[in-house]
């Protein structure tokens, strides 16, 4: 049985609640998806505001080869494997690196040439200020999007949707 968090996690932008400054009409993430525009960026915000979910929605909508790593438990060898991975139909490779601020400077330096060359499109997620935690050359190749805490009305919507998805036999 799939965990509840996975069951209720939005799969499409139309299901995503919150962060209207990024996903609303004419806003950067929505516009990028509408234009099929792939670029590297970093989501910065507190836990539980949709960084991972929004990264998955973005990658899925652009039909790319998607890889997800946690900077806490991965390193250079994991990046090497992704770079070496042969995609089907030469799809672009998108790496979601959760807790990117946990990569040390040497690991970030190792990642840089792959982002520079376009071999990897990077989506980083962090709860820490990227200006202090991400090396300048890598940061300069990414847009930074700030995700805000969810508002009470947004939380109500999420809770309401959760109730609708719970089956009687759960």
PDB file of C-alpha atoms in Angstrom, residues 65-68 74-87 93-95 110-111 119-120:
ATOM      1  CA  UNK A  65      14.965  11.751 -17.507  1.00  0.00           C
ATOM      2  CA  UNK A  66      14.543  12.573 -13.807  1.00  0.00           C
ATOM      3  CA  UNK A  67      16.964  11.675 -11.036  1.00  0.00           C
ATOM      4  CA  UNK A  68      16.468  12.411  -7.363  1.00  0.00           C
ATOM      5  CA  UNK A  74      25.043  10.991  -1.950  1.00  0.00           C
ATOM      6  CA  UNK A  75      28.269  12.213  -3.467  1.00  0.00           C
ATOM      7  CA  UNK A  76      30.468  12.466  -6.541  1.00  0.00           C
ATOM      8  CA  UNK A  77      29.995   8.838  -7.585  1.00  0.00           C
ATOM      9  CA  UNK A  78      26.212   9.282  -7.703  1.00  0.00           C
ATOM     10  CA  UNK A  79      26.668  12.315  -9.973  1.00  0.00           C
ATOM     11  CA  UNK A  80      29.050  10.308 -12.195  1.00  0.00           C
ATOM     12  CA  UNK A  81      26.431   7.558 -12.590  1.00  0.00           C
ATOM     13  CA  UNK A  82      23.829  10.094 -13.703  1.00  0.00           C
ATOM     14  CA  UNK A  83      26.197  11.705 -16.200  1.00  0.00           C
ATOM     15  CA  UNK A  84      27.072   8.273 -17.649  1.00  0.00           C
ATOM     16  CA  UNK A  85      23.440   7.145 -17.808  1.00  0.00           C
ATOM     17  CA  UNK A  86      22.257   6.782 -21.393  1.00  0.00           C
ATOM     18  CA  UNK A  87      18.812   8.283 -21.751  1.00  0.00           C
ATOM     19  CA  UNK A  93      18.723  14.782 -17.608  1.00  0.00           C
ATOM     20  CA  UNK A  94      17.273  16.621 -14.631  1.00  0.00           C
ATOM     21  CA  UNK A  95      18.825  16.101 -11.227  1.00  0.00           C
ATOM     22  CA  UNK A 110      32.406  18.576  -9.121  1.00  0.00           C
ATOM     23  CA  UNK A 111      28.783  19.198 -10.139  1.00  0.00           C
ATOM     24  CA  UNK A 119      24.696  17.600 -19.370  1.00  0.00           C
ATOM     25  CA  UNK A 120      22.629  17.966 -16.212  1.00  0.00           C
TER      26      UNK A 120
END
